[in-house]
mmCIF file of C-alpha atoms and ligand atoms in Angstrom:
data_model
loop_
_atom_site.group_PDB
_atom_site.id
_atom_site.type_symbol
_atom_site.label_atom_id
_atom_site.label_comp_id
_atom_site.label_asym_id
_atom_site.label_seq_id
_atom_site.Cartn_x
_atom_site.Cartn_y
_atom_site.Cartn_z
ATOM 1 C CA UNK A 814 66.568 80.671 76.836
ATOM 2 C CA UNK A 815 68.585 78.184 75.277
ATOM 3 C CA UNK A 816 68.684 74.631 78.035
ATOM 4 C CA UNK A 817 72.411 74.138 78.542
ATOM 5 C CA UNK A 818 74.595 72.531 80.376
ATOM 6 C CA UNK A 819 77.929 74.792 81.519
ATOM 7 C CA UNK A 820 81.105 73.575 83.498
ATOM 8 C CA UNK A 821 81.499 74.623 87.048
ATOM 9 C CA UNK A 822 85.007 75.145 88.353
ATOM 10 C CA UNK A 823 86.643 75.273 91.472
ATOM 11 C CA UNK A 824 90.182 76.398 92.004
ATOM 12 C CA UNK A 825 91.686 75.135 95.411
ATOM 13 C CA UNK A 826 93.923 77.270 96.983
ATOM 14 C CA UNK A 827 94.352 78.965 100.692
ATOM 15 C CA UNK A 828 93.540 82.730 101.267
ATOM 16 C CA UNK A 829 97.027 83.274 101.055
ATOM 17 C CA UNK A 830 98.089 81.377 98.186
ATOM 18 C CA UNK A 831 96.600 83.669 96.118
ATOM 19 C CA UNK A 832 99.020 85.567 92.818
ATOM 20 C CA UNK A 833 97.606 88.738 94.251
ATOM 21 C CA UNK A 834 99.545 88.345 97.881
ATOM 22 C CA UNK A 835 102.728 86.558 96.047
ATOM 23 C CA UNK A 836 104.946 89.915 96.752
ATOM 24 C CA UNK A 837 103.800 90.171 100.536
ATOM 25 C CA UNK A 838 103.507 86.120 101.696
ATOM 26 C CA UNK A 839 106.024 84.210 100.580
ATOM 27 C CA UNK A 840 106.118 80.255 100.426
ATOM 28 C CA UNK A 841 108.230 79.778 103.171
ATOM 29 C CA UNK A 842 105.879 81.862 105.658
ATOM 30 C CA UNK A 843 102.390 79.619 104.300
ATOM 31 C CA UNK A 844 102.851 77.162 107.571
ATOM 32 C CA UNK A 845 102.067 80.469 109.706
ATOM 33 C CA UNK A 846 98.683 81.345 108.747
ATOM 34 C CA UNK A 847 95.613 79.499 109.792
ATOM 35 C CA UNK A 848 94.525 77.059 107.004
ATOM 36 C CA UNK A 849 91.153 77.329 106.002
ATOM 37 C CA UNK A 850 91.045 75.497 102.289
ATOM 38 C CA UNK A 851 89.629 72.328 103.969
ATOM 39 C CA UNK A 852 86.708 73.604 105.253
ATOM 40 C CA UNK A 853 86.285 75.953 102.797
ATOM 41 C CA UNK A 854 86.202 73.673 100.141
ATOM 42 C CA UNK A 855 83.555 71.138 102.342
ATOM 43 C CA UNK A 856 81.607 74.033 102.022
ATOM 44 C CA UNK A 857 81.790 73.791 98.349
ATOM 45 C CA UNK A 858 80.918 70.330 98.463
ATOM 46 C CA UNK A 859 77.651 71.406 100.269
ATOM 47 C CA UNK A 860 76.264 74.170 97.891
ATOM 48 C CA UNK A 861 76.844 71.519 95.014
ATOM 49 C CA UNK A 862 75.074 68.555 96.716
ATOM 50 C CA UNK A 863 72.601 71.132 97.622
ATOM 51 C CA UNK A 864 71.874 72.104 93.793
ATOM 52 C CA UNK A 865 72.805 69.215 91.966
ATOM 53 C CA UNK A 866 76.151 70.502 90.595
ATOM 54 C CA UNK A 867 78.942 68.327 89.512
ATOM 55 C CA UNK A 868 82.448 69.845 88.800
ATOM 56 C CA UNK A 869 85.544 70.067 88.542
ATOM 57 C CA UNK A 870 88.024 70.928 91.462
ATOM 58 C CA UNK A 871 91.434 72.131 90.251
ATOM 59 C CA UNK A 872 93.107 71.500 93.168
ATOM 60 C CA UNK A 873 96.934 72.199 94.551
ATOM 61 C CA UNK A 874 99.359 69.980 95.132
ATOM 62 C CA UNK A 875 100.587 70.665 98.398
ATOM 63 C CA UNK A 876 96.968 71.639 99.707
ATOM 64 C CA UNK A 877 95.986 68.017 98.232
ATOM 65 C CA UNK A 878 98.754 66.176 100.171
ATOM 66 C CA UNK A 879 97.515 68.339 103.664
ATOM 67 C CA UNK A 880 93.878 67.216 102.926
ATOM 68 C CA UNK A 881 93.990 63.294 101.686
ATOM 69 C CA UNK A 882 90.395 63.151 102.874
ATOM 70 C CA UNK A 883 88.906 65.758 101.073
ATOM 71 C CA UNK A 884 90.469 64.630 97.782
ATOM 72 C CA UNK A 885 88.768 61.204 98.373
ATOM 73 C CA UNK A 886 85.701 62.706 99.639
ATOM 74 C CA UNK A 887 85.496 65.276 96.044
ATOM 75 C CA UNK A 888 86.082 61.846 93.829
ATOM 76 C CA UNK A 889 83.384 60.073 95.892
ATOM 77 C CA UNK A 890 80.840 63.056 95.504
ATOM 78 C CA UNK A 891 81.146 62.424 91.570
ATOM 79 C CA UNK A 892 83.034 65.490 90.942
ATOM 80 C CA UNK A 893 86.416 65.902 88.595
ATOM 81 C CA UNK A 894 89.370 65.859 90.673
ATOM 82 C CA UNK A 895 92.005 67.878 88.675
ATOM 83 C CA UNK A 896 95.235 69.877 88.899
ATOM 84 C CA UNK A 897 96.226 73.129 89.626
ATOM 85 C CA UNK A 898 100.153 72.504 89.963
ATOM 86 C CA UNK A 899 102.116 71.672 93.429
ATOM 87 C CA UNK A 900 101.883 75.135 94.743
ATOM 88 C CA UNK A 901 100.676 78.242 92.705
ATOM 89 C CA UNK A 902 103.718 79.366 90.755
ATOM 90 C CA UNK A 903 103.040 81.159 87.568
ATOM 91 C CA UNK A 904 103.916 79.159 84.599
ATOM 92 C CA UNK A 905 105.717 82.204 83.421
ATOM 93 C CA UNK A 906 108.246 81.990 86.749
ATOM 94 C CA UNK A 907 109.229 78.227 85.916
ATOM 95 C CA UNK A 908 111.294 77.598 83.469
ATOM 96 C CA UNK A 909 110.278 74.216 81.142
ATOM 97 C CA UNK A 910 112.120 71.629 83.399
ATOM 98 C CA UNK A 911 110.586 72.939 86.833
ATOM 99 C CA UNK A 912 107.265 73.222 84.907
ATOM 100 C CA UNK A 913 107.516 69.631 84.041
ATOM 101 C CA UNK A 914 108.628 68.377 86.957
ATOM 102 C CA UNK A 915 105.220 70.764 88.988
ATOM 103 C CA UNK A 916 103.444 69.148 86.849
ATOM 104 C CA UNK A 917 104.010 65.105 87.151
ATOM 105 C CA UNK A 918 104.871 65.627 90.643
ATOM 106 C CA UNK A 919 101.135 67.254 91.164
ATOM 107 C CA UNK A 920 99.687 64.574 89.179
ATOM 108 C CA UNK A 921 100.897 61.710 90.761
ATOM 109 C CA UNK A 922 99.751 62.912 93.988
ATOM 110 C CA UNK A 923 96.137 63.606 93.241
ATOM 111 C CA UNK A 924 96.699 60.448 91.595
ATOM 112 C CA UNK A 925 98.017 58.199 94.570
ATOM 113 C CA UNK A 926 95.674 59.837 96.573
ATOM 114 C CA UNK A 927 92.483 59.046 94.847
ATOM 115 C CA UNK A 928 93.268 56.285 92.722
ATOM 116 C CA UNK A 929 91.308 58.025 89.694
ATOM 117 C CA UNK A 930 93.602 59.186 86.473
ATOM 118 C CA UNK A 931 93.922 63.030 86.793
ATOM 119 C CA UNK A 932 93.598 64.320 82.800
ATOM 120 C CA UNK A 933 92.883 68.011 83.286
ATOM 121 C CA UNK A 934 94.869 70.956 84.133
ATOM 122 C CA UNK A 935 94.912 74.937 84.962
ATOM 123 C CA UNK A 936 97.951 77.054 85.647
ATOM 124 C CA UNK A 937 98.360 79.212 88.489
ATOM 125 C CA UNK A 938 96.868 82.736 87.539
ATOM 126 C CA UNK A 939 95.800 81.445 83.653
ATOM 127 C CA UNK A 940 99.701 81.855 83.153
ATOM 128 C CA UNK A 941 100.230 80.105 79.966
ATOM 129 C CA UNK A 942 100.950 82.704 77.156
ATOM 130 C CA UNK A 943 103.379 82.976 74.278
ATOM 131 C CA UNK A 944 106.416 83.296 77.191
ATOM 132 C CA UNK A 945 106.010 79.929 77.667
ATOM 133 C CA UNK A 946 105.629 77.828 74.520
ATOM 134 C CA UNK A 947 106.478 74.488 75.862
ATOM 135 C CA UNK A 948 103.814 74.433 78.082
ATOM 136 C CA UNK A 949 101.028 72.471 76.345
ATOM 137 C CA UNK A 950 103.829 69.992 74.598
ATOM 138 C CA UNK A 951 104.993 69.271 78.250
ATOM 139 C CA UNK A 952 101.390 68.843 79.520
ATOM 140 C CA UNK A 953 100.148 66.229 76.638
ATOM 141 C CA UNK A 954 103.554 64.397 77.550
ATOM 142 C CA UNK A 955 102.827 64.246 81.342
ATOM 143 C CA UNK A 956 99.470 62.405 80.219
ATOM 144 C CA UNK A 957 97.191 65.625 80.688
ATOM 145 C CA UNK A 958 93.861 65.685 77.993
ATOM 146 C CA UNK A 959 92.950 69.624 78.469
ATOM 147 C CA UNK A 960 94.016 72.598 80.007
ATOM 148 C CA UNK A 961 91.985 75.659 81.221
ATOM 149 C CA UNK A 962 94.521 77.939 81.621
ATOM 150 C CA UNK A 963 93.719 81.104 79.553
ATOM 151 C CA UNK A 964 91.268 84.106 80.254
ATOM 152 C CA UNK A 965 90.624 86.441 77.203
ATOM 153 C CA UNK A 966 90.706 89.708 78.795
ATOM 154 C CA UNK A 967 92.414 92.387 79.650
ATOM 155 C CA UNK A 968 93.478 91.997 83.572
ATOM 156 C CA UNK A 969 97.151 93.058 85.091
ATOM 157 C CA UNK A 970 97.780 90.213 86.697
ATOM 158 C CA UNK A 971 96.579 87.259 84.225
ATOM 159 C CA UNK A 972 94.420 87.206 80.741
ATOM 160 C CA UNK A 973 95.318 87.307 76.902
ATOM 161 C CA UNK A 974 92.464 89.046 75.219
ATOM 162 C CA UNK A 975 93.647 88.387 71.967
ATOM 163 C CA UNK A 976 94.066 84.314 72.940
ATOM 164 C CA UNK A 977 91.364 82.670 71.487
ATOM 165 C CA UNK A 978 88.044 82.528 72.722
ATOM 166 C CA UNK A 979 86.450 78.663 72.475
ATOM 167 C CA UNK A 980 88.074 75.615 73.112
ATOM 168 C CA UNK A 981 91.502 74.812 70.508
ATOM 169 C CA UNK A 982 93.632 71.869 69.775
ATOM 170 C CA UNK A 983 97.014 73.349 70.795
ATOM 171 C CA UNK A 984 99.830 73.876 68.335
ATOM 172 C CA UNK A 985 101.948 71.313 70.098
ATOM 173 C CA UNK A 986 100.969 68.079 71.647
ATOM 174 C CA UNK A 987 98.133 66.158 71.675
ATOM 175 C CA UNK A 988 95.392 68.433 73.973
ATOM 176 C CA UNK A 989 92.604 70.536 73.901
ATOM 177 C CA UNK A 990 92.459 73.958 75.696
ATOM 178 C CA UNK A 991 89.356 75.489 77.294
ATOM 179 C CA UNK A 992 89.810 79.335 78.099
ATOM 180 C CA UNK A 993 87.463 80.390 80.840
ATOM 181 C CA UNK A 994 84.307 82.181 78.842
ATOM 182 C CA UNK A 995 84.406 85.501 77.902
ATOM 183 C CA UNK A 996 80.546 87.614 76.088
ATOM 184 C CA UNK A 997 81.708 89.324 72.884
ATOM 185 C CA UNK A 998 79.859 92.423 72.968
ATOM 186 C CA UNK A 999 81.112 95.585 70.941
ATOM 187 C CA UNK A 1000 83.844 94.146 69.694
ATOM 188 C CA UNK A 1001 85.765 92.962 72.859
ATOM 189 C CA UNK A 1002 85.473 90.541 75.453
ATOM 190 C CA UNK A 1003 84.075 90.765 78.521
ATOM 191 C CA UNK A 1004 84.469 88.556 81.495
ATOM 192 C CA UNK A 1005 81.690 85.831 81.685
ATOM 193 C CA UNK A 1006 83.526 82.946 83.483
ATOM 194 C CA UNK A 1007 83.365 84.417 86.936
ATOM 195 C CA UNK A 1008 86.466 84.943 89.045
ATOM 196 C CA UNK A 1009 86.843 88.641 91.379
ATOM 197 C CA UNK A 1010 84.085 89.709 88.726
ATOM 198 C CA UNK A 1011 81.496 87.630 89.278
ATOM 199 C CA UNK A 1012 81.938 88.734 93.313
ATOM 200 C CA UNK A 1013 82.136 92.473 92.326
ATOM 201 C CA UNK A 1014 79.845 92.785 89.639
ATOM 202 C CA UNK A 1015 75.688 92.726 90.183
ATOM 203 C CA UNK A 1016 74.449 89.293 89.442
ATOM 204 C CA UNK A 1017 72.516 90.163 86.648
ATOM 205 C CA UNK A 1018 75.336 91.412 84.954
ATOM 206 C CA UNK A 1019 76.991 87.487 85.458
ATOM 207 C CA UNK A 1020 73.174 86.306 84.093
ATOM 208 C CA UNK A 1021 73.125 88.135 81.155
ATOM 209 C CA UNK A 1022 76.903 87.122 80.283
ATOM 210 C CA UNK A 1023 75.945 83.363 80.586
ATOM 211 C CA UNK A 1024 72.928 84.007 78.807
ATOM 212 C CA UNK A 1025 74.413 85.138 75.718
ATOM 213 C CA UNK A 1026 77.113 83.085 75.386
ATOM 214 C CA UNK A 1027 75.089 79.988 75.259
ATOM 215 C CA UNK A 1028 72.168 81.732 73.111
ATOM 216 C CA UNK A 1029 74.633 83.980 70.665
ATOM 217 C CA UNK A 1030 77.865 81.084 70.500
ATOM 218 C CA UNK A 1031 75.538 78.315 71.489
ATOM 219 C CA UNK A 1032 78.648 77.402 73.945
ATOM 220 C CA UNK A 1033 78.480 76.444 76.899
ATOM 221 C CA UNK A 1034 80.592 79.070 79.834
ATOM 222 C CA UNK A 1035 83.415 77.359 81.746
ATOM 223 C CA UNK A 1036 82.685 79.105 85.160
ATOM 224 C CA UNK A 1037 85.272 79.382 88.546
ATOM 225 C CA UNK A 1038 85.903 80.346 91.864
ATOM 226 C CA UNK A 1039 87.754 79.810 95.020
ATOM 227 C CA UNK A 1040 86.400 78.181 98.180
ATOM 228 C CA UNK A 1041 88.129 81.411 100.146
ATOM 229 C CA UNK A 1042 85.820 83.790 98.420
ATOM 230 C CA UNK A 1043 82.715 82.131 100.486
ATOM 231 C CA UNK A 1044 84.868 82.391 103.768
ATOM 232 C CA UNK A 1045 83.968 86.047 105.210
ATOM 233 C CA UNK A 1046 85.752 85.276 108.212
ATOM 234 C CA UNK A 1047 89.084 84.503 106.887
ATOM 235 C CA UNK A 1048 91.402 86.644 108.715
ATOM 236 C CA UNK A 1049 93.018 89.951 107.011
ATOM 237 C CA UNK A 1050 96.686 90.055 105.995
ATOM 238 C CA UNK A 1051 98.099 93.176 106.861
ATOM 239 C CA UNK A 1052 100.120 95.496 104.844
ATOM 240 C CA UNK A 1053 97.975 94.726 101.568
ATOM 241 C CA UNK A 1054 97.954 97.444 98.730
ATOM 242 C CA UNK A 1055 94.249 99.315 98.743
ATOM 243 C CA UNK A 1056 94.013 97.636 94.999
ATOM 244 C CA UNK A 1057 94.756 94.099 95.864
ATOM 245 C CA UNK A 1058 92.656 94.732 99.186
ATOM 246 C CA UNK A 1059 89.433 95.915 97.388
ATOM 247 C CA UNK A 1060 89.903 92.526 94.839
ATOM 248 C CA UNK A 1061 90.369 90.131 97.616
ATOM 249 C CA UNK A 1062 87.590 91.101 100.455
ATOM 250 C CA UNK A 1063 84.657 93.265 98.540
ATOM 251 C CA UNK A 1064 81.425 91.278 98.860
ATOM 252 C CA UNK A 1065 82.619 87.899 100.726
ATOM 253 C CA UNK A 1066 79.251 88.101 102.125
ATOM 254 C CA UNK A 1067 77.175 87.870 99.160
ATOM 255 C CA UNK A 1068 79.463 85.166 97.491
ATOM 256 C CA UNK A 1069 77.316 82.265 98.642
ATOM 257 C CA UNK A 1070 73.499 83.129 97.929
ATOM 258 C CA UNK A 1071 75.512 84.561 94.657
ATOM 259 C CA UNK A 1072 76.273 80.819 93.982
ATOM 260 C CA UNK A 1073 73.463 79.334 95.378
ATOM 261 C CA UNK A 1074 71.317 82.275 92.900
ATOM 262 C CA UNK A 1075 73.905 80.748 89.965
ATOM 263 C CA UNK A 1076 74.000 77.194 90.556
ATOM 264 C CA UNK A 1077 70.094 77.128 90.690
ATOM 265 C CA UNK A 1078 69.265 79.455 87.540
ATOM 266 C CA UNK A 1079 71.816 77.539 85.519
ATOM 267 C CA UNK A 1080 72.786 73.585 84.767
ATOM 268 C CA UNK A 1081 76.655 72.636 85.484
ATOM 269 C CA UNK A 1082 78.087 69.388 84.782
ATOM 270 C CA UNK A 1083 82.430 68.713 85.440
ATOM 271 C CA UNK A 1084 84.229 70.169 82.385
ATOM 272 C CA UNK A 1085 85.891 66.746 81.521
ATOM 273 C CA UNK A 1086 82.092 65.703 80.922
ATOM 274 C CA UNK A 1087 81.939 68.781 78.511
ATOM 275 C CA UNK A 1088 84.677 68.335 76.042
ATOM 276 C CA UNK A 1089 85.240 65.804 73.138
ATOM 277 C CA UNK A 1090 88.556 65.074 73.426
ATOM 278 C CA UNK A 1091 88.769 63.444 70.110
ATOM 279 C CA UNK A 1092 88.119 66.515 68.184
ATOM 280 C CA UNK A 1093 88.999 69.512 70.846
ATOM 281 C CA UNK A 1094 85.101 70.915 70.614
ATOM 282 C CA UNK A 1095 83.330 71.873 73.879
ATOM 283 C CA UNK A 1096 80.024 70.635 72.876
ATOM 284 C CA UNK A 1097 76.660 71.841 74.375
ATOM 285 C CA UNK A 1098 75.117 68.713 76.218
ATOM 286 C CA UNK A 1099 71.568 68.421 76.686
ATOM 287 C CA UNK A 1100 70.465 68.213 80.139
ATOM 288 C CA UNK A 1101 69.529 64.577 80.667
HETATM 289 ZN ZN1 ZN B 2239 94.816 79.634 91.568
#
């Protein structure tokens, strides 16, 4: 087995700031459920101290201003402290000036709050696609270095599976992007980068992903998932479609000795610490 060392991921969002209950909770109805992110996310913080981990926490706006400690307390723990926009709108529902605007807005909080530049970025739902062309020009001008914000499958609510694979210099502006990993087996890709997958699939299946993208494309896997997915108690909103339902709750329970299984069999490092920004590779870094 090849030693390498992959980026962990964390995106922060509520329960219900999820794409998946957009149509059913709307932003204006967020103050009336129970927020759970900050503990959530503490309990993140734990499993990585636990295993050694450092990474990367792509983290909200709005949940970052609600939570100043936490921010602090991520940058103090040695992990990346990056952004996930102000409050989970698709990039494909703004429009270029209210993307920019999400954008430097989120940024300068994290920033204020932590006093640490803030170079990295993922959109809502891996929304940036051919709709929205201006997106990585606008990102590189707002003093981002790289954006995660592609997934190379086929999925109805996010994913390109014809984007590219491995880490690109984007067509406009001066970044790099870093598509959440995807195996290439029988001639299509197949999801190796976590998210709902990771939770539904068997382990083993997540293993042998990871396994062969750093043996067969001697990469290493950009890996993510939410602090609500290791929260079986978070309460149940109502009125959910059976799909959406199935996605969201199915195996909350076995979401943390998942991790802990993960985070032990495999090396993680921040993705910032992962990518050569002078030349837009993702380079495989020995484990020191
Ligand atoms: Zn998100």
């Amino acid at each position: 087995m090849t030693a390498m060392v992959n980026a962990m991921t964390v995106d922060v969002e509520d329960y219900f700031q999820v794409s998946a209950f957009e149509s059913i909770i709307k932003k204006n109805q967020w103050a009336t459920h129970a927020s759970r992110v900050e503990n959530n996310t503490y309990a993140c913080l734990d499993l990585f101290e636990r295993n050694q981990v450092t990474a990367t926490f792509f983290m909200l706006g709005c949940v970052a201003e609600a939570a100043p400690g936490l921010v602090r307390d991520i940058v103090a723990q040695g992990h990346e402290l990056a952004s996930h926009g102000y409050s989970h709108v698709r990039v494909i529902h703004q429009n270029q000036t209210e993307f920019r605007e999400d954008i430097r807005l989120t940024k300068k909080i994290l920033e204020d709050l932590s006093g640490i530049a803030v170079t990295g970025y993922r959109a809502a739902s891996y929304s940036i696609c051919a709709q929205t062309p201006w997106a990585y020009e606008e990102l590189s001008n707002a003093g981002y270095h790289y954006s995660s914000s592609i997934y190379p499958i086929h999925h109805d609510l996010y994913g390109d599976p014809n984007a590219p694979r491995l880490p690109f210099a984007t067509p406009n502006g001066d970044l790099t992007e870093v598509p959440v990993t995807t195996a290439r087996w029988v001639g299509k890709n197949w999801p190796a980068g976590g998210g709902g997958y990771f939770r539904l699939l068997p382990y083993w299946y997540s293993k042998t992903a990871i396994n062969a993208v750093n043996s067969k494309d001697k990469a290493p896997v950009v890996f993510y998932f939410h602090p609500w997915e290791i929260d079986p108690g978070q309460p149940r909103i109502a009125d959910t479609p059976l799909k959406t339902r199935i996605r969201h709750y199915s195996n909350l329970e076995k979401m943390q000795p998942k991790l802990e299984q993960l985070t032990n069999q495999f090396t993680w490092s921040r993705l910032d610490a992962l990518i050569d920004l002078g030349n837009s590779t993702f380079k495989p870094q020995p484990i020191a």
